[in-house]
Coordinates of N, CA and C in Angstrom, one line a residue:
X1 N 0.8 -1.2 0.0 CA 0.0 0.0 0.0 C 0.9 1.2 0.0
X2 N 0.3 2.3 -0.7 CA 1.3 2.7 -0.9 C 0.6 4.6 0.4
X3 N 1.5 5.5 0.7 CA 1.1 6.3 0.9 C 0.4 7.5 0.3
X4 N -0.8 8.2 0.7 CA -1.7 8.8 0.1 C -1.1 10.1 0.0
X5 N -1.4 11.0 -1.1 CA -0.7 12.7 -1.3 C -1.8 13.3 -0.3
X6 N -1.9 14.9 0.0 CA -2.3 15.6 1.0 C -4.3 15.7 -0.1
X7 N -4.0 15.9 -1.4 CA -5.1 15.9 -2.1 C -5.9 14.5 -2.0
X8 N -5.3 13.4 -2.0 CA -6.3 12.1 -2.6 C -6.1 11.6 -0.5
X9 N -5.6 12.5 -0.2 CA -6.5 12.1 1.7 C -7.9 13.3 1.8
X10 N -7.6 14.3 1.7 CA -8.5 15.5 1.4 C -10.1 14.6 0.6
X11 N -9.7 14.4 -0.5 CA -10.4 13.5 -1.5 C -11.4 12.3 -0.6
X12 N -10.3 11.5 -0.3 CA -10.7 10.1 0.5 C -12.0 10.6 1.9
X13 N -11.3 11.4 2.5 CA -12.1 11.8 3.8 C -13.3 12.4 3.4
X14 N -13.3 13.3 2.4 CA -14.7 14.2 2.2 C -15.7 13.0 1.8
X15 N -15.3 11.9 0.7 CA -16.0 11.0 0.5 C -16.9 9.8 1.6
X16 N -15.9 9.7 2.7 CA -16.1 8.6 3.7 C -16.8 9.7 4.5
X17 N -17.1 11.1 4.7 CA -17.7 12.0 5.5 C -19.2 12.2 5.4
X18 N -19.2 12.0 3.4 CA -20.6 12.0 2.8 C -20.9 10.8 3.2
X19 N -20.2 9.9 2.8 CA -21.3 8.2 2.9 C -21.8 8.0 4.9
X20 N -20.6 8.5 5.7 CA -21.4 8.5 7.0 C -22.3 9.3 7.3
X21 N -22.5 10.6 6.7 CA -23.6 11.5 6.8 C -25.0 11.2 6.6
X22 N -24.7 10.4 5.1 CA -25.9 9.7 4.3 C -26.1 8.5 5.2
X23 N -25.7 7.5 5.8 CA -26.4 6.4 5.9 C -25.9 6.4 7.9
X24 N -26.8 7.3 8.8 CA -26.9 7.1 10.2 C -27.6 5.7 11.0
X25 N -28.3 5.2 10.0 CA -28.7 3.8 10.5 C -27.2 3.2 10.6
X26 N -26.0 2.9 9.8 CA -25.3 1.9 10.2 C -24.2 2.5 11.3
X27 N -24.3 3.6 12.0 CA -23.6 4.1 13.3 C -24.7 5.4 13.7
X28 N -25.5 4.7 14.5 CA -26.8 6.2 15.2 C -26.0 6.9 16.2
X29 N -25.3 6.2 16.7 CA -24.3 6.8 18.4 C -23.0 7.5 17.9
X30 N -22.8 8.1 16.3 CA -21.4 8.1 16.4 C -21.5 9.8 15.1
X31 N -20.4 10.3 16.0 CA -20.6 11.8 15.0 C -18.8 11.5 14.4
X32 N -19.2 12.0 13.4 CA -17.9 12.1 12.1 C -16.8 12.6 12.9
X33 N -16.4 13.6 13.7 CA -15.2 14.2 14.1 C -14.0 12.8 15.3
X34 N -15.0 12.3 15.6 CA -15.0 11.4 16.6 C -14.2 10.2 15.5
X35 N -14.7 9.7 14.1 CA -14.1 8.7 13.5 C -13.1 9.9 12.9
X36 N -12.8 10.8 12.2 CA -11.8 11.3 11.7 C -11.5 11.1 12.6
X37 N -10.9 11.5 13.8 CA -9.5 12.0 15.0 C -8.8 10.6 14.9
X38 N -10.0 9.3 14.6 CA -9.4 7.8 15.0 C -8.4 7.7 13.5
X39 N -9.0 8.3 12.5 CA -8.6 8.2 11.0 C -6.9 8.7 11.1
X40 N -6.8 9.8 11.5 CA -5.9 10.3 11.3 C -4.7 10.3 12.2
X41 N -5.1 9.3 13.3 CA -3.8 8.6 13.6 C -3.3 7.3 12.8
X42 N -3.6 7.1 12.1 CA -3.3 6.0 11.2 C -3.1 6.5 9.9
X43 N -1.9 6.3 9.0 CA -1.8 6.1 8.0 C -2.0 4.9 7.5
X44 N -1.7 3.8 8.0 CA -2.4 2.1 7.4 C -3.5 2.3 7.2
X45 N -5.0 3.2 8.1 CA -6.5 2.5 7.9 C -6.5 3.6 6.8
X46 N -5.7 4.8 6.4 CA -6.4 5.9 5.4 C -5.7 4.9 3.9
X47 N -4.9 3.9 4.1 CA -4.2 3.5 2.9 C -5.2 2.8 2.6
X48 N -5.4 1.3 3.7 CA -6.7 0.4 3.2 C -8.1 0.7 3.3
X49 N -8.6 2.4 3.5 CA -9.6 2.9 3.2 C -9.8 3.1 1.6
X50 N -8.7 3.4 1.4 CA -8.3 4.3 0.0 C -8.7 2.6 -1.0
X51 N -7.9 1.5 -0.7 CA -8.0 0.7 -1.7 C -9.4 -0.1 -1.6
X52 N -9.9 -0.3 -0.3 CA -11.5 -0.5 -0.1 C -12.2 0.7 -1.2
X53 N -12.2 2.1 -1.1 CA -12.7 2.9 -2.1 C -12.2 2.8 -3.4
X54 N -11.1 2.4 -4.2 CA -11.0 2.2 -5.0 C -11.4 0.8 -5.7
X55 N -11.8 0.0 -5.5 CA -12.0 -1.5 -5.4 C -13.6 -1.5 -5.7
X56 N -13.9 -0.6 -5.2 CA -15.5 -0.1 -5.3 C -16.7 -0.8 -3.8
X57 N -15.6 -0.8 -3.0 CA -16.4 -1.4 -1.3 C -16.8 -0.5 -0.6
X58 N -16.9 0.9 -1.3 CA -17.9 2.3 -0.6 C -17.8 1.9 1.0
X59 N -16.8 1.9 1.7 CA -16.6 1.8 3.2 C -17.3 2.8 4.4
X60 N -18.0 1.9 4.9 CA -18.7 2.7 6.1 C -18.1 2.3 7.4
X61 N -18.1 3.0 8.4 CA -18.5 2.7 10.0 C -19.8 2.0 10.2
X62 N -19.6 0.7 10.9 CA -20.4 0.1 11.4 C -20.1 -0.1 13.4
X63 N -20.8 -0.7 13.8 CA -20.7 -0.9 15.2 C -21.3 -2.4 15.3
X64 N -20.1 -3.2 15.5 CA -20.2 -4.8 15.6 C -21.3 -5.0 16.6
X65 N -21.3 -5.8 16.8 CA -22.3 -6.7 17.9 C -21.7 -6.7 19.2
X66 N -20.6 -6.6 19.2 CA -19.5 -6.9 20.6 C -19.3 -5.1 20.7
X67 N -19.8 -4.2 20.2 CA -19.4 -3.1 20.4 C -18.2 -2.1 19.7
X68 N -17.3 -2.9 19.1 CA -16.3 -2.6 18.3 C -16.4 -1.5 17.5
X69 N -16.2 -0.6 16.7 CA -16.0 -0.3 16.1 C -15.2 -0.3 14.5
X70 N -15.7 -0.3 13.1 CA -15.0 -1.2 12.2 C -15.6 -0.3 10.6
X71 N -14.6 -0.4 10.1 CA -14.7 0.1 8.7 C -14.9 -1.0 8.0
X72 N -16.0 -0.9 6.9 CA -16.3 -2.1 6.8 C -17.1 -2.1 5.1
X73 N -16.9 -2.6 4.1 CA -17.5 -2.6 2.6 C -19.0 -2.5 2.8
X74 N -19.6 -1.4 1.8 CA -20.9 -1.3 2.5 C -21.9 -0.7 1.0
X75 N -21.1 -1.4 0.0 CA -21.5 -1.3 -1.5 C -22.8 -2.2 -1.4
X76 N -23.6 -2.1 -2.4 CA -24.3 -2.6 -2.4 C -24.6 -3.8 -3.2
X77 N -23.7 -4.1 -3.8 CA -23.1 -5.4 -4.6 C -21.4 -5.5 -3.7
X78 N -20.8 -6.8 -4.0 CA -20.1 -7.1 -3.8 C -18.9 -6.5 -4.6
X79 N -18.2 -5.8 -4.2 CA -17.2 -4.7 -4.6 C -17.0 -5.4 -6.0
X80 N -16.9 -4.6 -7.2 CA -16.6 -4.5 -8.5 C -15.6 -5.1 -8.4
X81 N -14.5 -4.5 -7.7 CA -13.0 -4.5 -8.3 C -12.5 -5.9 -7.7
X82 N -12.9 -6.4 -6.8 CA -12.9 -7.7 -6.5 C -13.6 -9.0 -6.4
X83 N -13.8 -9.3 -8.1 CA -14.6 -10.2 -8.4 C -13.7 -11.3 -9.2
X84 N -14.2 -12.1 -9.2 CA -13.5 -13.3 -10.2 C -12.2 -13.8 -9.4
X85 N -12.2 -13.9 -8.1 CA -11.3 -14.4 -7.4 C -11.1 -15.7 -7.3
X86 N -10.6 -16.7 -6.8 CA -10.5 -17.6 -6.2 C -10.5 -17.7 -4.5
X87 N -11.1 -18.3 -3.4 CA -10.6 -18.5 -2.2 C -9.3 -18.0 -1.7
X88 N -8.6 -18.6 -1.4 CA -7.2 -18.5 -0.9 C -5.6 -18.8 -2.3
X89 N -4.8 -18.4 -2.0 CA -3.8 -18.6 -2.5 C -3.6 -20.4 -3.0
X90 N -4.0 -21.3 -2.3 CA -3.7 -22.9 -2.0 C -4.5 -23.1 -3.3
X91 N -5.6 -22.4 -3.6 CA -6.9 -22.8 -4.4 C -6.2 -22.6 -5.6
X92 N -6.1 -21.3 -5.6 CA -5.2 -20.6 -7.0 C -4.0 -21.7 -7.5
X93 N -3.0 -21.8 -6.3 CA -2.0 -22.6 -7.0 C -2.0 -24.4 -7.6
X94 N -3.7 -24.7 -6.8 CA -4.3 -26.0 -7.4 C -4.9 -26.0 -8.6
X95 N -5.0 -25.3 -9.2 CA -6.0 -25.1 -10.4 C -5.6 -24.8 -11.3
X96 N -5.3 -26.0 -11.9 CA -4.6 -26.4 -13.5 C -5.2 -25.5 -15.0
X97 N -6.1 -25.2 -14.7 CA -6.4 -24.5 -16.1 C -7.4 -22.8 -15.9
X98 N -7.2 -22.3 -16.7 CA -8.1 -20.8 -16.5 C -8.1 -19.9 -14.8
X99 N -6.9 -20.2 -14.6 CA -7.1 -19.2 -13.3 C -7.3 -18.2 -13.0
X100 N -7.5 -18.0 -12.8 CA -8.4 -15.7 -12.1 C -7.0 -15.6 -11.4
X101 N -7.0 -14.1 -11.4 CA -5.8 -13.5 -11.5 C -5.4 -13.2 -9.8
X102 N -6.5 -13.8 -9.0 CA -5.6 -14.3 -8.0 C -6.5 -14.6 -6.8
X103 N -6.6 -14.4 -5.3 CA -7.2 -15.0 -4.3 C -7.9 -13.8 -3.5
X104 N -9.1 -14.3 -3.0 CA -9.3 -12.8 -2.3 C -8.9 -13.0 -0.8
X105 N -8.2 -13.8 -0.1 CA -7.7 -13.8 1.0 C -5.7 -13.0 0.7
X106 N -5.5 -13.3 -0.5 CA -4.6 -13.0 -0.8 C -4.6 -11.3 -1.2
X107 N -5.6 -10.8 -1.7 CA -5.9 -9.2 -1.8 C -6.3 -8.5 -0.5
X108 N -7.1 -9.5 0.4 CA -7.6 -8.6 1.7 C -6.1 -8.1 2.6
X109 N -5.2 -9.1 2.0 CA -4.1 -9.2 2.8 C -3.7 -8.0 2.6
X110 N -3.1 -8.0 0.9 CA -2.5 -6.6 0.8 C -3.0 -5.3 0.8
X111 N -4.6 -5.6 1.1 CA -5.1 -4.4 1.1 C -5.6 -3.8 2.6
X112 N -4.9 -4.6 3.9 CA -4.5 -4.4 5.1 C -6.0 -4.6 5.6
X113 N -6.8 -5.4 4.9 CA -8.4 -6.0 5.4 C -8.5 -7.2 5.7
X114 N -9.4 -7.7 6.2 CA -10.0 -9.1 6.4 C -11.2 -9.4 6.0
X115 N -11.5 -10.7 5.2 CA -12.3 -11.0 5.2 C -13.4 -10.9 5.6
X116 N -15.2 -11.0 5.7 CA -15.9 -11.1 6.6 C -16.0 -12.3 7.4
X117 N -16.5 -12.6 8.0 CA -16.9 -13.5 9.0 C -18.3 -13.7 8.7
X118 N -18.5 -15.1 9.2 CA -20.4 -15.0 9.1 C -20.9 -14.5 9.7
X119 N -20.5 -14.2 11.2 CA -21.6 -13.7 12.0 C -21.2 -12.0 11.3
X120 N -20.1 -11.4 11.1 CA -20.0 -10.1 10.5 C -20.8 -10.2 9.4
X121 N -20.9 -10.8 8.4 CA -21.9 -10.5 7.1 C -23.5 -10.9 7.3
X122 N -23.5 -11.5 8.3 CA -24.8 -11.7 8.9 C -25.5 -10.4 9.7
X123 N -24.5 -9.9 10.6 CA -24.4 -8.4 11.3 C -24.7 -7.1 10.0
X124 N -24.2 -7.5 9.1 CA -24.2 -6.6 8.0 C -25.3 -6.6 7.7
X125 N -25.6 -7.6 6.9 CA -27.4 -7.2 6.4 C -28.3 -7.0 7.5
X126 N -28.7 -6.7 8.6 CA -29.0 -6.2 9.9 C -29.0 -4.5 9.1
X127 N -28.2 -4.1 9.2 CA -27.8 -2.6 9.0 C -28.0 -2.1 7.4
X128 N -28.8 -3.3 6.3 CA -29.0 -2.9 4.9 C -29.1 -4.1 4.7
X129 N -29.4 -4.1 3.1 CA -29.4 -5.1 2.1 C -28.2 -5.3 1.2
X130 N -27.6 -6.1 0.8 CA -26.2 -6.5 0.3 C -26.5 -8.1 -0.6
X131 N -25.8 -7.6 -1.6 CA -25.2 -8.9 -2.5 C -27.0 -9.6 -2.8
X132 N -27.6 -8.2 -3.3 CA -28.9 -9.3 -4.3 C -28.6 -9.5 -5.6
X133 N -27.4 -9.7 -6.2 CA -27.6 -10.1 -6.9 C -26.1 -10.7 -7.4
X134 N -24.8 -10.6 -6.4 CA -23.9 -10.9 -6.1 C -23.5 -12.2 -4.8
X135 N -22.3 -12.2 -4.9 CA -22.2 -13.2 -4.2 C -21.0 -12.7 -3.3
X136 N -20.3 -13.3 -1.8 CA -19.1 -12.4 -1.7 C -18.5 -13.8 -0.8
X137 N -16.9 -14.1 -0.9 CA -16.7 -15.3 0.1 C -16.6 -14.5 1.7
X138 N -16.6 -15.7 2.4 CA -16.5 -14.9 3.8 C -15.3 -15.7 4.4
X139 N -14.9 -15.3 5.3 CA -13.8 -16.4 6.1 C -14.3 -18.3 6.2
X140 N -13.3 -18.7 6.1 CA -14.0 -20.1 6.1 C -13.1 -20.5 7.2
X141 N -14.3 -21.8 8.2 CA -13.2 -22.2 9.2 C -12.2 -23.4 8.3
X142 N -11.0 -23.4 8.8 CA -10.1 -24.1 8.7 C -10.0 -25.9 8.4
X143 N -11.4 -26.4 8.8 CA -12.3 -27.5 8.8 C -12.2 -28.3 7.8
X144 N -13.6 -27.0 7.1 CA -13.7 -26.8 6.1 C -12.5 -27.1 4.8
X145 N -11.9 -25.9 4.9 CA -10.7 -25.3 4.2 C -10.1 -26.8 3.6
X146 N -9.5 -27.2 4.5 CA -8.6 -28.5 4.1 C -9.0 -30.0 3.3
X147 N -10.9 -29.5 3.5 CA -11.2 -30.3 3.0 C -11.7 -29.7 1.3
X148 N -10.9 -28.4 0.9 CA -11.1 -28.4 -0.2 C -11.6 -27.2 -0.3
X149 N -12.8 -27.1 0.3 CA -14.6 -26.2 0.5 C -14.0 -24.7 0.8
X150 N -14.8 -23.4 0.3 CA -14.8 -22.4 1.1 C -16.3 -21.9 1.0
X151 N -16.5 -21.0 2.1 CA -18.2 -20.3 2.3 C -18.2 -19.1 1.6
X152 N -19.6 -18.9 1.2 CA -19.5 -17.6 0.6 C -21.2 -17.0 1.2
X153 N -21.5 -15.6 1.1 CA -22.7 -15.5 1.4 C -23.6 -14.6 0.3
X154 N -25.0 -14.7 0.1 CA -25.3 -13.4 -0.3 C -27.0 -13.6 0.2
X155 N -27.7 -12.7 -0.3 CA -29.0 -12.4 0.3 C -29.8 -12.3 -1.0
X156 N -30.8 -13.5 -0.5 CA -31.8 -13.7 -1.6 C -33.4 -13.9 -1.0
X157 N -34.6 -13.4 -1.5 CA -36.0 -13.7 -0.4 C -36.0 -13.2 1.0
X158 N -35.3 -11.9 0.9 CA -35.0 -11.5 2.2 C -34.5 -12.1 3.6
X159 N -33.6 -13.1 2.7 CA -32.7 -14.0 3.8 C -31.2 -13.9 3.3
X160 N -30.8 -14.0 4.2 CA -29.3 -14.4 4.4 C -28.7 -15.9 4.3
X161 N -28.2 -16.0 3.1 CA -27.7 -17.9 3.1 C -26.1 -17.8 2.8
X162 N -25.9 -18.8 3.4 CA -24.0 -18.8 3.5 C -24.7 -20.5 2.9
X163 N -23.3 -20.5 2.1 CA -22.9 -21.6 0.7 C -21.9 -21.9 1.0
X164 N -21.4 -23.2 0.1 CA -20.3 -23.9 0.2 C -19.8 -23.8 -1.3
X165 N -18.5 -24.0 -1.8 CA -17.9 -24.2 -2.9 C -16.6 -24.6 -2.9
X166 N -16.6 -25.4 -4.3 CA -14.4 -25.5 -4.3 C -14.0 -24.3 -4.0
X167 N -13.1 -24.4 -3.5 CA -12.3 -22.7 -3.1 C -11.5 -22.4 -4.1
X168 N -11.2 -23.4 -5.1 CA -10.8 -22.6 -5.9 C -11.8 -22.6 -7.7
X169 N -12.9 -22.3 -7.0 CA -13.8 -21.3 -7.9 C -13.9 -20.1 -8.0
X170 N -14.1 -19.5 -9.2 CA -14.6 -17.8 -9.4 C -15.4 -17.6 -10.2
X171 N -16.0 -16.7 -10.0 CA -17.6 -16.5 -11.2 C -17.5 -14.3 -11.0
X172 N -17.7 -14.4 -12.0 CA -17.6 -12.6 -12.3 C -18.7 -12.0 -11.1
X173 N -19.8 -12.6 -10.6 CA -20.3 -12.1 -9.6 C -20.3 -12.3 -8.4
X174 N -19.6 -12.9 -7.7 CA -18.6 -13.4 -6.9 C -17.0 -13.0 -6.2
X175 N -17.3 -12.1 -5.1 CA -16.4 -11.2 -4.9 C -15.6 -10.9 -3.1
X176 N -15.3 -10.3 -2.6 CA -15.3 -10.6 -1.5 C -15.2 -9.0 -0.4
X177 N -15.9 -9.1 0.3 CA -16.1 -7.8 1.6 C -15.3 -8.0 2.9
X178 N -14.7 -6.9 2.8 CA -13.6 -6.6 3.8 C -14.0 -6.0 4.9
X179 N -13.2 -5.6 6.0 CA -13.3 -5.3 7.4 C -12.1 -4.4 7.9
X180 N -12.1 -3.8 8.9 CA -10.9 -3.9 9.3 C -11.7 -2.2 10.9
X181 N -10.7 -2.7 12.0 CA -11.5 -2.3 13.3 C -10.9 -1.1 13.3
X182 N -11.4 -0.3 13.6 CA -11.1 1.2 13.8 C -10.7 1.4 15.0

């Protein structure tokens, strides 16, 4: 990640200022000056804010279930710029023919995010609607994992369903939502 100029931080913050303004359901307890002060002791969260906004994961403040605080993809499809992935790196380097250009555990990485979790993308649609017509992977336990399988989730009939798949599958609508705690 690379560091942001004094313009494309200027840029980044006015944008993350409008999307909290606009959407008070997904933080009712929480005023903007209060998340800047947290913003700008961190040059890592303004970098992986920047590539969550560029990636197309329109990052909001949410307030976890445990109370936490967390910047978190809050597009309303599963971010554009992170589609056609595969699971993890292991998946990628098992897949002999037509591989996608790479893993989304391997992008969250360098994009200083995590994965969601189920109970986080479960928490998520709580606070909106997400992925009707996408799909997004979520962390998979380790169980799982070895046996091949990764989870993914999205929301269809006004429900929430977490899925199973090769992990090293990718489909153009199929993508993955990040996190990371403020």
């Amino acid at each position: 990640m690379s560091t942001l100029s004094h313009e494309e931080t200027t840029e980044l913050l006015n944008t993350l200022e409008a999307r909290f303004t606009n959407n008070p359901e997904r933080h009712p307890d929480l005023t903007w000056p209060d998340i800047l002060t947290r913003l700008q002791a961190d040059d890592r969260k303004l970098a992986a804010l920047a590539e969550m906004e560029r990636t197309g994961g329109e990052p909001d403040v949410i307030r976890l279930p445990n109370g936490t605080l967390a910047f978190c993809d809050c597009s309303p499809e599963s971010p554009s710029g992170r589609r056609s992935l595969c699971y993890d790196d292991a998946a990628l380097a098992a897949r002999k023919k037509n591989k996608p250009d790479g893993s989304a555990v391997a992008l969250a990485k360098e994009m200083g995010i995590e994965p969601l979790d189920e109970a986080t993308y479960r928490h998520l649609q709580t606070l909106g609607t997400f992925d009707l017509k996408t799909s997004s992977w979520i962390a998979t336990p380790e169980s799982i994992r070895q046996k091949g399988g990764a989870l993914f989730c999205d929301r269809r009939y006004e429900q929430t369903f977490v899925y199973h798949n090769g992990a090293d599958s990718y489909y153009a609508a199929r993508g993955f939502r990040g996190m990371f705690i403020l």
